[in-house]
Amino acid sequence: MDPNVQLLIIGALIIIVLAVFFSFFPFMLWISALASGVRLSIITLVAMRLRRVVPSRIVNPLIKATKAGLGLNINQLESHFLAGGNVDRVVNALIAAQRANIPLPFERAAAIDLAGRDVLQAVQMSVNPRVIETPVVSAVAKDGIEVKVKARVTVRANIDRLVGGAGEETIIARVGEGIVSTNGSANSHKDVLENPDLISRTVLAKGLDAGTAFEILSIDIMDVDIGKNIGAHLQTEQAEADKRIAQAKAEERRAMAVAQEQEMKARVVEMRAKVVESESDVPLAMAEALRSGKMGVMDYMNLKNLEADTQMRGSIGRSEAGPADGEGR
């Protein structure tokens, strides 16, 4: 074989071996750590590879922590990484807390990070408070006038209550509850318009930040508007409901009167039928009297004359009453 080809093959094998060596043994990272004052052995870095830990994600934050004087060790960072935490973010938060003179031990910062909260953002919020705007909260004063209030809440993160503490939604809900309570206890909506700071004082006095991950610094009223006259609206609806009830009762009484009228008409027809039935018995009774001899022919004729005379008198009376009525009209 040609000596040049042999040299090329040997050179390629050497390059492959070195590439594998430096990929498995982070030699340059070890040099960087030593240059930064972090004492690590190459065996420790190789052991990280075996534990499926990326050495750069541990060594680089450790270099920052050492330069900042935090006094962390590699076991703390590696255990936090294996637990699923963000090592770099925790170290940055510890550095920011140290610069701001905020007491924050590594264990608490790691617990906050593993709880799913951004520990660096929490430290920044402790230094730089955050302003939360509430939505428009509507409440009704005792005089029935609706008052719409919008507020700004300045909060600061409470590191001690960050794990297990309620979030911003709870703060907004509690502030809204305090606004509704304050406006509802006001005798007039004018009192709220004249003294909007009454809402801030009342809400702050209730300690609404208890059990939350924040500390309320101030509550400022942005806007106060007047809404509808809820009291008058409710009275109008009540009057309309009373009117409908009265109409329904009147309709019920009318229906009962109509039914009673129809019932009386039916009874009149029934009584007339009974009268006709009774009158039909008269000729039968007279025939029976004639047959039995209790009534004579002359008696029957006198009865007929009496009926004819009664009918004549009735017709004369009607004929005399007619012209008189016409003259009267």
CSV table of C-alpha atoms in Angstrom, one decimal:
chain,number,residue,atom,x,y,z
A,1,MET,CA,0.0,0.0,0.0
A,2,ASP,CA,1.2,3.5,-0.8
A,3,PRO,CA,2.7,5.2,2.3
A,4,ASN,CA,0.7,8.4,1.5
A,5,VAL,CA,-2.6,6.5,1.7
A,6,GLN,CA,-1.5,4.9,4.9
A,7,LEU,CA,-0.8,8.4,6.4
A,8,LEU,CA,-4.2,9.6,5.3
A,9,ILE,CA,-5.9,6.7,6.9
A,10,ILE,CA,-4.0,7.1,10.1
A,11,GLY,CA,-4.8,10.8,10.1
A,12,ALA,CA,-8.5,10.2,9.6
A,13,LEU,CA,-8.5,7.6,12.4
A,14,ILE,CA,-6.8,10.1,14.7
A,15,ILE,CA,-9.3,12.8,13.9
A,16,ILE,CA,-12.2,10.4,14.5
A,17,VAL,CA,-10.8,9.3,17.8
A,18,LEU,CA,-10.2,12.9,19.0
A,19,ALA,CA,-13.7,13.9,17.9
A,20,VAL,CA,-15.2,11.0,19.9
A,21,PHE,CA,-12.9,11.8,22.9
A,22,PHE,CA,-13.7,15.5,23.0
A,23,SER,CA,-17.5,14.8,22.5
A,24,PHE,CA,-17.6,12.4,25.4
A,25,PHE,CA,-14.9,14.1,27.5
A,26,PRO,CA,-15.7,17.9,27.7
A,27,PHE,CA,-12.1,18.9,27.9
A,28,MET,CA,-12.6,22.5,26.8
A,29,LEU,CA,-15.4,23.0,29.3
A,30,TRP,CA,-13.1,21.6,32.0
A,31,ILE,CA,-10.4,24.1,31.0
A,32,SER,CA,-13.0,26.9,31.1
A,33,ALA,CA,-14.1,25.9,34.6
A,34,LEU,CA,-10.6,25.8,35.9
A,35,ALA,CA,-9.8,29.2,34.4
A,36,SER,CA,-12.9,30.6,36.2
A,37,GLY,CA,-11.8,29.2,39.6
A,38,VAL,CA,-14.2,26.3,39.6
A,39,ARG,CA,-12.4,23.1,40.8
A,40,LEU,CA,-13.8,20.2,38.9
A,41,SER,CA,-12.3,16.9,37.8
A,42,ILE,CA,-12.6,15.5,34.4
A,43,ILE,CA,-14.1,12.3,36.0
A,44,THR,CA,-17.0,14.4,37.3
A,45,LEU,CA,-17.8,15.7,33.9
A,46,VAL,CA,-17.6,12.2,32.4
A,47,ALA,CA,-19.9,10.9,35.2
A,48,MET,CA,-22.4,13.6,34.2
A,49,ARG,CA,-22.4,12.2,30.7
A,50,LEU,CA,-23.1,8.8,32.1
A,51,ARG,CA,-26.0,10.2,34.1
A,52,ARG,CA,-27.4,11.8,30.9
A,53,VAL,CA,-26.7,15.3,32.2
A,54,VAL,CA,-25.5,17.9,29.8
A,55,PRO,CA,-22.3,19.2,31.5
A,56,SER,CA,-22.6,22.7,30.0
A,57,ARG,CA,-26.0,23.3,31.6
A,58,ILE,CA,-24.4,22.7,35.0
A,59,VAL,CA,-20.9,24.0,34.6
A,60,ASN,CA,-21.8,27.4,33.0
A,61,PRO,CA,-24.4,28.3,35.8
A,62,LEU,CA,-21.8,27.1,38.4
A,63,ILE,CA,-19.2,29.5,36.9
A,64,LYS,CA,-21.7,32.4,37.2
A,65,ALA,CA,-22.6,31.5,40.7
A,66,THR,CA,-18.9,31.2,41.7
A,67,LYS,CA,-18.1,34.6,40.2
A,68,ALA,CA,-21.1,36.1,42.0
A,69,GLY,CA,-19.9,34.6,45.3
A,70,LEU,CA,-23.0,32.5,45.9
A,71,GLY,CA,-21.2,29.5,47.3
A,72,LEU,CA,-23.1,26.8,45.4
A,73,ASN,CA,-21.7,23.4,44.7
A,74,ILE,CA,-22.2,21.1,41.7
A,75,ASN,CA,-24.3,18.6,43.5
A,76,GLN,CA,-27.0,21.1,44.2
A,77,LEU,CA,-27.2,22.2,40.6
A,78,GLU,CA,-27.1,18.7,39.2
A,79,SER,CA,-29.8,17.5,41.6
A,80,HIS,CA,-32.0,20.4,40.6
A,81,PHE,CA,-31.4,19.6,36.9
A,82,LEU,CA,-32.3,16.0,37.4
A,83,ALA,CA,-35.5,17.0,39.1
A,84,GLY,CA,-36.5,18.8,36.0
A,85,GLY,CA,-35.7,22.4,37.0
A,86,ASN,CA,-34.1,25.2,35.1
A,87,VAL,CA,-30.6,25.6,36.6
A,88,ASP,CA,-29.7,28.7,34.7
A,89,ARG,CA,-32.8,30.6,35.6
A,90,VAL,CA,-32.4,29.7,39.3
A,91,VAL,CA,-28.8,30.9,39.4
A,92,ASN,CA,-29.8,34.2,37.6
A,93,ALA,CA,-32.6,34.7,40.2
A,94,LEU,CA,-30.2,34.1,43.1
A,95,ILE,CA,-27.7,36.6,41.6
A,96,ALA,CA,-30.5,39.2,41.2
A,97,ALA,CA,-31.7,38.6,44.7
A,98,GLN,CA,-28.2,39.0,46.1
A,99,ARG,CA,-27.8,42.3,44.3
A,100,ALA,CA,-31.1,43.5,45.6
A,101,ASN,CA,-30.4,42.4,49.2
A,102,ILE,CA,-33.4,40.0,49.1
A,103,PRO,CA,-32.9,36.9,51.3
A,104,LEU,CA,-33.4,33.9,48.9
A,105,PRO,CA,-31.7,30.6,49.7
A,106,PHE,CA,-31.1,28.1,47.0
A,107,GLU,CA,-33.6,25.6,48.4
A,108,ARG,CA,-36.4,28.1,48.2
A,109,ALA,CA,-35.5,29.2,44.7
A,110,ALA,CA,-35.3,25.6,43.5
A,111,ALA,CA,-38.7,24.9,45.1
A,112,ILE,CA,-40.3,27.9,43.4
A,113,ASP,CA,-38.8,26.8,40.1
A,114,LEU,CA,-40.0,23.3,40.5
A,115,ALA,CA,-43.5,24.6,41.4
A,116,GLY,CA,-43.8,26.0,37.9
A,117,ARG,CA,-43.3,29.6,38.7
A,118,ASP,CA,-40.7,31.9,37.1
A,119,VAL,CA,-38.4,32.6,40.1
A,120,LEU,CA,-36.4,35.2,38.1
A,121,GLN,CA,-39.6,37.1,37.3
A,122,ALA,CA,-40.6,36.9,40.9
A,123,VAL,CA,-37.4,38.5,42.1
A,124,GLN,CA,-37.7,41.1,39.4
A,125,MET,CA,-41.3,41.8,40.6
A,126,SER,CA,-40.0,42.2,44.1
A,127,VAL,CA,-37.6,44.8,43.0
A,128,ASN,CA,-39.9,46.4,40.4
A,129,PRO,CA,-43.6,46.2,41.5
A,130,ARG,CA,-46.2,45.4,38.9
A,131,VAL,CA,-49.4,47.3,38.1
A,132,ILE,CA,-52.6,45.2,37.5
A,133,GLU,CA,-55.6,46.8,36.0
A,134,THR,CA,-59.0,45.5,37.1
A,135,PRO,CA,-61.9,45.3,34.7
A,136,VAL,CA,-64.8,47.6,35.1
A,137,VAL,CA,-66.6,46.7,38.4
A,138,SER,CA,-70.3,47.6,38.6
A,139,ALA,CA,-72.0,48.1,41.9
A,140,VAL,CA,-75.3,49.7,43.1
A,141,ALA,CA,-75.4,52.2,45.9
A,142,LYS,CA,-78.2,52.4,48.4
A,143,ASP,CA,-80.1,55.0,46.4
A,144,GLY,CA,-80.3,52.6,43.5
A,145,ILE,CA,-77.8,54.3,41.2
A,146,GLU,CA,-75.3,52.0,39.5
A,147,VAL,CA,-71.6,53.1,39.9
A,148,LYS,CA,-68.9,51.7,37.6
A,149,VAL,CA,-65.3,51.7,38.9
A,150,LYS,CA,-62.0,50.8,37.3
A,151,ALA,CA,-58.9,50.5,39.5
A,152,ARG,CA,-55.1,49.9,39.3
A,153,VAL,CA,-53.5,47.6,41.8
A,154,THR,CA,-49.8,47.9,42.5
A,155,VAL,CA,-48.4,44.6,43.8
A,156,ARG,CA,-45.1,43.2,44.7
A,157,ALA,CA,-44.1,39.5,44.7
A,158,ASN,CA,-43.9,37.9,48.1
A,159,ILE,CA,-41.1,35.4,47.9
A,160,ASP,CA,-42.1,33.6,51.1
A,161,ARG,CA,-45.7,32.9,49.8
A,162,LEU,CA,-44.8,32.3,46.2
A,163,VAL,CA,-45.1,28.5,46.6
A,164,GLY,CA,-48.7,27.7,47.3
A,165,GLY,CA,-49.9,31.3,47.1
A,166,ALA,CA,-52.8,32.5,44.9
A,167,GLY,CA,-52.2,34.4,41.7
A,168,GLU,CA,-53.3,37.6,40.0
A,169,GLU,CA,-56.8,36.4,39.4
A,170,THR,CA,-57.4,36.1,43.1
A,171,ILE,CA,-56.1,39.6,43.7
A,172,ILE,CA,-58.4,41.0,40.9
A,173,ALA,CA,-61.4,39.1,42.3
A,174,ARG,CA,-60.8,40.3,45.9
A,175,VAL,CA,-60.4,43.9,44.8
A,176,GLY,CA,-63.6,43.7,42.8
A,177,GLU,CA,-65.3,42.3,45.9
A,178,GLY,CA,-64.1,45.2,48.0
A,179,ILE,CA,-65.3,47.7,45.4
A,180,VAL,CA,-68.7,46.2,45.3
A,181,SER,CA,-68.9,46.1,49.1
A,182,THR,CA,-67.8,49.7,49.4
A,183,ASN,CA,-70.2,51.0,46.8
A,184,GLY,CA,-73.1,48.9,48.1
A,185,SER,CA,-72.7,50.3,51.6
A,186,ALA,CA,-72.6,54.0,50.4
A,187,ASN,CA,-75.9,55.8,51.1
A,188,SER,CA,-75.7,57.7,47.8
A,189,HIS,CA,-73.7,57.4,44.6
A,190,LYS,CA,-72.6,61.0,45.2
A,191,ASP,CA,-70.6,59.9,48.2
A,192,VAL,CA,-68.6,57.6,45.9
A,193,LEU,CA,-68.1,60.4,43.4
A,194,GLU,CA,-67.0,62.9,46.0
A,195,ASN,CA,-64.6,60.5,47.8
A,196,PRO,CA,-63.2,57.8,45.4
A,197,ASP,CA,-60.3,57.3,47.8
A,198,LEU,CA,-62.8,55.8,50.2
A,199,ILE,CA,-62.8,52.7,48.0
A,200,SER,CA,-59.0,52.4,48.2
A,201,ARG,CA,-58.9,52.8,52.0
A,202,THR,CA,-61.7,50.3,52.6
A,203,VAL,CA,-60.1,47.7,50.2
A,204,LEU,CA,-56.6,48.1,51.7
A,205,ALA,CA,-58.0,47.8,55.3
A,206,LYS,CA,-59.4,44.3,54.5
A,207,GLY,CA,-56.0,42.7,53.9
A,208,LEU,CA,-56.9,41.3,50.5
A,209,ASP,CA,-53.4,40.0,49.9
A,210,ALA,CA,-53.6,37.3,52.6
A,211,GLY,CA,-52.8,33.9,51.2
A,212,THR,CA,-51.6,35.2,47.9
A,213,ALA,CA,-48.2,35.3,46.3
A,214,PHE,CA,-48.3,39.1,46.2
A,215,GLU,CA,-48.2,42.1,48.5
A,216,ILE,CA,-50.6,44.9,47.7
A,217,LEU,CA,-48.8,48.2,47.9
A,218,SER,CA,-51.6,50.6,46.7
A,219,ILE,CA,-55.0,50.6,45.0
A,220,ASP,CA,-55.6,53.7,42.8
A,221,ILE,CA,-59.0,54.5,41.3
A,222,MET,CA,-58.7,55.1,37.6
A,223,ASP,CA,-62.2,56.0,36.6
A,224,VAL,CA,-65.7,56.3,38.2
A,225,ASP,CA,-68.8,56.4,36.0
A,226,ILE,CA,-72.5,56.5,36.7
A,227,GLY,CA,-74.6,53.8,35.1
A,228,LYS,CA,-78.3,53.0,35.1
A,229,ASN,CA,-80.9,53.8,37.8
A,230,ILE,CA,-81.2,50.2,38.9
A,231,GLY,CA,-83.7,51.1,41.7
A,232,ALA,CA,-86.1,52.8,39.3
A,233,HIS,CA,-85.7,50.0,36.8
A,234,LEU,CA,-86.6,47.4,39.4
A,235,GLN,CA,-89.6,49.4,40.5
A,236,THR,CA,-90.8,49.7,36.9
A,237,GLU,CA,-90.5,46.0,36.4
A,238,GLN,CA,-92.3,45.3,39.7
A,239,ALA,CA,-95.1,47.7,38.7
A,240,GLU,CA,-95.4,45.9,35.4
A,241,ALA,CA,-95.5,42.5,37.1
A,242,ASP,CA,-98.2,43.8,39.5
A,243,LYS,CA,-100.2,45.1,36.5
A,244,ARG,CA,-100.0,41.7,34.8
A,245,ILE,CA,-101.1,39.9,38.0
A,246,ALA,CA,-104.1,42.3,38.4
A,247,GLN,CA,-105.0,41.8,34.7
A,248,ALA,CA,-104.9,38.1,35.2
A,249,LYS,CA,-107.1,38.2,38.3
A,250,ALA,CA,-109.6,40.5,36.5
A,251,GLU,CA,-109.7,38.2,33.5
A,252,GLU,CA,-110.3,35.3,35.9
A,253,ARG,CA,-113.2,37.2,37.6
A,254,ARG,CA,-114.7,38.1,34.1
A,255,ALA,CA,-114.5,34.5,33.0
A,256,MET,CA,-116.3,33.4,36.2
A,257,ALA,CA,-119.0,36.0,35.7
A,258,VAL,CA,-119.5,34.9,32.1
A,259,ALA,CA,-119.8,31.3,33.2
A,260,GLN,CA,-122.2,32.2,35.9
A,261,GLU,CA,-124.3,34.2,33.4
A,262,GLN,CA,-124.5,31.2,31.1
A,263,GLU,CA,-125.4,29.0,34.0
A,264,MET,CA,-128.3,31.4,34.9
A,265,LYS,CA,-129.5,31.4,31.3
A,266,ALA,CA,-129.5,27.7,31.3
A,267,ARG,CA,-131.6,27.6,34.5
A,268,VAL,CA,-134.1,30.1,33.0
A,269,VAL,CA,-134.5,27.9,30.0
A,270,GLU,CA,-135.0,24.9,32.3
A,271,MET,CA,-137.6,26.7,34.4
A,272,ARG,CA,-139.5,27.7,31.2
A,273,ALA,CA,-139.5,24.1,30.1
A,274,LYS,CA,-141.0,23.1,33.4
A,275,VAL,CA,-143.7,25.8,33.1
A,276,VAL,CA,-144.5,24.6,29.6
A,277,GLU,CA,-144.6,21.1,30.9
A,278,SER,CA,-146.9,22.1,33.7
A,279,GLU,CA,-149.2,24.1,31.3
A,280,SER,CA,-149.5,21.0,29.1
A,281,ASP,CA,-151.0,19.1,32.1
A,282,VAL,CA,-153.9,21.6,32.4
A,283,PRO,CA,-155.9,20.4,29.4
A,284,LEU,CA,-155.4,16.8,30.6
A,285,ALA,CA,-156.6,17.7,34.0
A,286,MET,CA,-159.7,19.5,32.6
A,287,ALA,CA,-160.5,16.6,30.4
A,288,GLU,CA,-160.2,14.3,33.4
A,289,ALA,CA,-162.5,16.6,35.4
A,290,LEU,CA,-165.1,16.6,32.7
A,291,ARG,CA,-165.1,12.9,32.4
A,292,SER,CA,-165.3,12.3,36.1
A,293,GLY,CA,-168.1,14.9,36.5
A,294,LYS,CA,-166.2,17.2,38.8
A,295,MET,CA,-166.6,20.0,36.2
A,296,GLY,CA,-169.6,20.8,34.2
A,297,VAL,CA,-170.0,22.2,30.7
A,298,MET,CA,-171.1,25.6,32.0
A,299,ASP,CA,-168.1,25.8,34.2
A,300,TYR,CA,-165.9,25.1,31.2
A,301,MET,CA,-167.7,27.8,29.1
A,302,ASN,CA,-167.3,30.3,31.9
A,303,LEU,CA,-163.6,29.5,32.1
A,304,LYS,CA,-163.2,30.1,28.4
A,305,ASN,CA,-165.1,33.4,28.6
A,306,LEU,CA,-162.9,34.4,31.5
A,307,GLU,CA,-159.8,33.7,29.4
A,308,ALA,CA,-161.2,35.6,26.4
A,309,ASP,CA,-162.0,38.5,28.6
A,310,THR,CA,-158.5,38.5,30.0
A,311,GLN,CA,-156.9,38.4,26.6
A,312,MET,CA,-159.1,41.3,25.4
A,313,ARG,CA,-158.2,43.4,28.4
A,314,GLY,CA,-154.6,42.7,27.8
A,315,SER,CA,-154.7,43.7,24.1
A,316,ILE,CA,-156.6,46.9,25.0
A,317,GLY,CA,-154.0,47.7,27.6
A,318,ARG,CA,-151.2,47.2,25.1
A,319,SER,CA,-152.9,49.3,22.5
A,320,GLU,CA,-153.4,52.2,24.9
A,321,ALA,CA,-149.8,52.0,26.2
A,322,GLY,CA,-148.3,52.2,22.6
A,323,PRO,CA,-149.3,55.7,21.6
A,324,ALA,CA,-148.4,57.0,25.0
A,325,ASP,CA,-144.9,55.6,24.7
A,326,GLY,CA,-144.6,57.1,21.2
A,327,GLU,CA,-145.6,60.6,22.5
A,328,GLY,CA,-143.1,60.2,25.3
A,329,ARG,CA,-140.4,59.4,22.8
